[in-house]
Tab-separated table of C-alpha atoms in Angstrom:
chain	number	residue	atom	x	y	z
A	270	ASP	CA	96.509	73.655	88.390
A	271	SER	CA	95.033	76.502	86.972
A	272	GLY	CA	94.313	74.588	83.914
A	273	VAL	CA	96.323	77.191	81.178
A	274	THR	CA	99.107	75.579	79.520
A	275	GLN	CA	102.076	77.155	78.053
A	276	THR	CA	104.649	76.225	76.742
A	277	PRO	CA	107.809	75.667	76.317
A	278	LYS	CA	108.878	76.452	80.144
A	279	HIS	CA	112.091	77.673	78.755
A	280	LEU	CA	113.809	79.267	75.993
A	281	ILE	CA	116.757	80.042	75.099
A	282	THR	CA	117.838	82.311	72.189
A	283	ALA	CA	120.414	84.681	70.904
A	284	THR	CA	120.353	88.013	70.045
A	285	GLY	CA	118.606	89.221	66.970
A	286	GLN	CA	116.579	85.794	67.095
A	287	ARG	CA	112.668	85.065	66.749
A	288	VAL	CA	110.952	82.810	68.939
A	289	THR	CA	106.898	82.113	69.890
A	290	LEU	CA	105.408	81.326	73.065
A	291	ARG	CA	102.311	79.503	73.026
A	292	CYS	CA	99.185	79.502	75.151
A	293	SER	CA	96.269	77.308	75.849
A	294	PRO	CA	93.593	78.867	77.957
A	295	ARG	CA	90.953	76.959	80.103
A	296	SER	CA	88.731	75.502	79.022
A	297	GLY	CA	85.846	77.714	78.493
A	298	ASP	CA	87.755	80.941	78.804
A	299	LEU	CA	87.577	83.400	75.640
A	300	SER	CA	89.916	86.081	76.842
A	301	VAL	CA	93.982	85.720	76.396
A	302	TYR	CA	96.205	87.731	78.209
A	303	TRP	CA	100.046	88.403	78.038
A	304	TYR	CA	102.215	89.626	81.004
A	305	GLN	CA	105.806	90.129	81.230
A	306	GLN	CA	107.353	90.278	84.268
A	307	SER	CA	110.720	91.363	83.977
A	308	LEU	CA	113.419	92.227	87.187
A	309	ASP	CA	112.892	96.126	86.214
A	310	GLN	CA	109.828	96.346	85.138
A	311	GLY	CA	107.927	94.141	87.239
A	312	LEU	CA	105.107	92.373	85.884
A	313	GLN	CA	103.239	94.207	82.823
A	314	PHE	CA	100.184	93.881	80.685
A	315	LEU	CA	101.392	93.454	77.110
A	316	ILE	CA	98.040	92.536	74.872
A	317	GLN	CA	94.462	91.006	75.575
A	318	TYR	CA	92.620	89.116	72.970
A	319	TYR	CA	89.355	87.972	73.021
A	320	ASN	CA	87.368	85.456	70.881
A	321	GLY	CA	90.173	85.739	68.209
A	322	GLU	CA	89.754	89.487	68.699
A	323	GLU	CA	92.775	92.110	69.775
A	324	ARG	CA	90.824	93.745	72.977
A	325	ALA	CA	93.721	95.715	74.409
A	326	LYS	CA	97.090	97.036	74.310
A	327	GLY	CA	99.399	97.387	77.265
A	328	ASN	CA	103.321	98.349	77.269
A	329	ILE	CA	104.205	96.129	74.367
A	330	LEU	CA	106.776	96.475	72.220
A	331	GLU	CA	106.391	97.040	68.315
A	332	ARG	CA	108.822	93.906	68.032
A	333	PHE	CA	106.329	91.681	69.847
A	334	SER	CA	102.697	90.828	68.500
A	335	ALA	CA	100.415	88.086	69.399
A	336	GLN	CA	97.169	86.221	68.301
A	337	GLN	CA	94.446	84.200	68.797
A	338	PHE	CA	93.655	81.448	66.499
A	339	PRO	CA	90.223	80.119	65.979
A	340	ASP	CA	90.689	77.158	68.809
A	341	LEU	CA	91.129	79.874	71.035
A	342	HIS	CA	95.360	79.328	71.824
A	343	SER	CA	97.360	82.473	71.445
A	344	GLU	CA	101.273	83.022	70.434
A	345	LEU	CA	103.392	85.427	71.274
A	346	ASN	CA	105.820	86.492	68.710
A	347	LEU	CA	108.873	88.295	69.995
A	348	SER	CA	111.474	88.950	66.923
A	349	SER	CA	114.900	90.986	66.899
A	350	LEU	CA	115.210	89.696	70.710
A	351	GLU	CA	117.548	91.868	72.865
A	352	LEU	CA	119.391	91.264	76.074
A	353	GLY	CA	116.432	92.951	77.861
A	354	ASP	CA	113.609	90.965	76.695
A	355	SER	CA	115.078	88.495	78.879
A	356	ALA	CA	112.130	87.573	80.959
A	357	LEU	CA	109.019	85.583	82.239
A	358	TYR	CA	106.254	85.338	79.975
A	359	PHE	CA	102.766	84.715	81.699
A	360	CYS	CA	99.699	83.681	80.069
A	361	ALA	CA	96.037	83.970	81.685
A	362	SER	CA	92.565	83.242	80.787
A	363	SER	CA	89.231	84.322	81.586
A	364	VAL	CA	85.581	83.835	80.520
A	365	ASP	CA	85.152	87.275	79.305
A	366	TRP	CA	86.916	90.274	78.156
A	367	GLY	CA	86.410	92.770	80.998
A	368	GLY	CA	83.700	93.597	83.641
A	369	PRO	CA	82.898	91.747	86.852
A	370	TYR	CA	83.430	88.344	87.955
A	371	ASN	CA	86.018	88.289	84.937
A	372	GLU	CA	89.025	85.791	87.355
A	373	GLN	CA	92.009	85.695	85.478
A	374	PHE	CA	93.777	82.089	85.775
A	375	PHE	CA	97.552	82.115	84.737
A	376	GLY	CA	99.692	79.427	83.257
A	377	PRO	CA	102.905	78.635	84.965
A	378	GLY	CA	104.663	80.936	82.532
A	379	THR	CA	108.083	80.789	80.110
A	380	ARG	CA	111.193	81.930	80.967
A	381	LEU	CA	113.046	83.483	78.060
A	382	THR	CA	116.964	84.055	78.348
A	383	VAL	CA	118.409	85.942	75.798
A	384	LEU	CA	122.153	85.832	75.431
B	824	ALA	CA	96.137	105.832	84.694
B	825	GLN	CA	95.911	103.468	87.338
B	826	THR	CA	98.994	102.904	89.655
B	827	VAL	CA	99.652	100.442	92.627
B	828	THR	CA	102.413	101.044	94.777
B	829	GLN	CA	104.101	98.160	97.560
B	830	SER	CA	106.223	100.152	99.496
B	831	GLN	CA	107.658	97.333	101.156
B	832	PRO	CA	110.084	95.491	98.962
B	833	GLU	CA	111.104	93.000	101.941
B	834	MET	CA	109.340	92.009	104.899
B	835	SER	CA	110.495	89.001	107.405
B	836	VAL	CA	107.590	87.039	109.846
B	837	GLN	CA	108.580	84.594	112.673
B	838	GLU	CA	106.502	81.133	111.953
B	839	ALA	CA	103.315	81.342	113.963
B	840	GLU	CA	103.446	85.294	113.706
B	841	THR	CA	101.284	87.538	112.197
B	842	VAL	CA	102.639	89.936	109.380
B	843	THR	CA	100.763	92.719	107.232
B	844	LEU	CA	101.914	93.471	103.866
B	845	SER	CA	100.945	97.184	102.594
B	846	CYS	CA	99.554	98.199	99.157
B	847	THR	CA	98.057	101.636	98.117
B	848	TYR	CA	96.530	102.563	94.663
B	849	ASP	CA	95.354	105.097	92.632
B	850	THR	CA	92.476	105.260	90.582
B	851	SER	CA	89.356	107.313	89.593
B	852	GLU	CA	86.902	104.906	89.183
B	853	SER	CA	84.964	103.842	91.562
B	854	ASP	CA	84.386	100.318	90.714
B	855	TYR	CA	87.256	98.276	90.688
B	856	TYR	CA	88.668	94.831	92.373
B	857	LEU	CA	91.874	94.423	94.063
B	858	PHE	CA	93.725	91.012	94.562
B	859	TRP	CA	96.711	89.537	96.475
B	860	TYR	CA	98.801	87.182	94.046
B	861	LYS	CA	101.390	84.813	95.801
B	862	GLN	CA	104.397	83.787	93.624
B	863	PRO	CA	106.155	81.115	95.285
B	864	PRO	CA	109.761	80.184	94.143
B	865	SER	CA	107.978	77.752	91.262
B	866	ARG	CA	106.725	81.085	89.757
B	867	GLN	CA	103.028	80.153	89.761
B	868	MET	CA	100.223	83.345	90.120
B	869	ILE	CA	98.349	81.651	93.136
B	870	LEU	CA	95.357	83.799	93.642
B	871	VAL	CA	95.475	84.554	97.433
B	872	ILE	CA	92.077	87.040	98.034
B	873	ARG	CA	90.174	89.352	96.046
B	874	GLN	CA	88.006	92.366	97.171
B	875	GLU	CA	85.257	94.076	95.326
B	876	ALA	CA	85.535	97.633	95.656
B	877	TYR	CA	81.961	98.420	96.460
B	878	LYS	CA	81.599	95.756	99.341
B	879	GLN	CA	82.669	97.230	102.639
B	880	GLN	CA	82.848	93.951	104.500
B	881	ASN	CA	86.825	93.156	104.226
B	882	ALA	CA	87.505	90.165	102.497
B	883	THR	CA	88.947	87.293	104.238
B	884	GLU	CA	90.000	83.532	103.134
B	885	ASN	CA	91.459	81.111	105.934
B	886	ARG	CA	94.615	82.612	107.277
B	887	PHE	CA	94.697	85.744	105.116
B	888	SER	CA	92.485	88.502	105.575
B	889	VAL	CA	92.605	92.042	103.619
B	890	ASN	CA	92.413	95.633	105.887
B	891	PHE	CA	90.308	97.871	102.645
B	892	GLN	CA	90.342	101.335	103.221
B	893	LYS	CA	88.355	102.713	99.739
B	894	ALA	CA	88.729	106.353	100.788
B	895	ALA	CA	92.550	106.209	101.459
B	896	LYS	CA	92.801	103.968	99.034
B	897	SER	CA	94.974	101.359	100.870
B	898	PHE	CA	94.424	97.675	101.055
B	899	SER	CA	96.658	95.553	102.866
B	900	LEU	CA	96.927	91.825	103.432
B	901	LYS	CA	97.316	90.410	106.689
B	902	ILE	CA	98.879	86.455	107.048
B	903	SER	CA	97.904	84.993	110.385
B	904	ASP	CA	99.606	81.912	112.044
B	905	SER	CA	102.643	82.433	109.065
B	906	GLN	CA	104.078	79.023	108.099
B	907	LEU	CA	107.345	78.356	105.825
B	908	GLY	CA	104.665	77.794	102.968
B	909	ASP	CA	104.074	81.315	103.250
B	910	ALA	CA	107.400	82.615	101.881
B	911	ALA	CA	106.822	83.397	98.623
B	912	MET	CA	106.879	87.261	96.709
B	913	TYR	CA	102.947	88.657	97.022
B	914	PHE	CA	101.581	91.222	94.572
B	915	CYS	CA	99.131	93.662	94.953
B	916	ALA	CA	96.727	94.052	91.662
B	917	TYR	CA	94.135	96.531	90.751
B	918	ARG	CA	91.412	95.644	87.986
B	919	SER	CA	88.633	97.930	86.631
B	920	ALA	CA	85.235	96.243	86.814
B	921	ASN	CA	83.662	98.153	83.973
B	922	TYR	CA	84.052	96.765	80.284
B	923	GLY	CA	85.961	98.826	77.649
B	924	GLY	CA	89.814	99.605	76.338
B	925	SER	CA	92.414	98.152	78.926
B	926	GLN	CA	90.438	97.899	81.919
B	927	GLY	CA	90.240	93.922	81.803
B	928	ASN	CA	93.964	93.559	82.726
B	929	LEU	CA	95.513	93.517	86.117
B	930	ILE	CA	97.999	96.193	87.079
B	931	PHE	CA	100.424	95.049	89.318
B	932	GLY	CA	102.435	96.504	92.091
B	933	LYS	CA	106.162	95.664	92.736
B	934	GLY	CA	105.856	93.070	95.018
B	935	THR	CA	106.932	92.473	98.401
B	936	LYS	CA	109.131	89.325	99.509
B	937	LEU	CA	107.823	87.583	102.503
B	938	SER	CA	110.548	85.599	104.340
B	939	VAL	CA	109.431	83.163	107.082
B	940	LYS	CA	111.643	82.622	110.029
B	941	PRO	CA	111.386	79.010	111.850
């Protein structure tokens, strides 16, 4: 158990819908990262937050957004869902926002299926 | 931009034998970290081993060791005395050691699926 929690574990929804994925980082970690794992794209970095502020953006679609709240949990919002958004979404956390000795610990992931 | 390449989509090894998974990367940075992650059927991402680029000595964790060739930008994983529980997807990953920009995140290869035969 990495100490990072993600809910829900599984999510099944229809095209055009909107969903919210939730992540709670390890105690003491200030950074949260979101990654998407799909069959065709592999594991891709989406976005990073550090202590409530967006720190870095990767290959995140405009239909997707995220935020980190004062209690440091984070939510990833996916809207106007398409079939291709079906994937495993991982959250990871770390103490710092970059630099050395900044190990990332992964949550168990949320499996999103868009029908 | 940094890239990570794993050229072996699938590998197979006999139980108790040794197997080596390959990884190459491309970067213009001099200070970075390299990782091998294991993803079993449970889908949990498990850190297997890490290597700091400034260290010449290859990292070792029990039956897992790496061959880090900085000049060649190569980072292979050797699994000795393979066990059935080693069967999983293995991902090579890169992370900058610097602050700033998008350098805190991990950049992954496509993965290698390892099967272990009894």
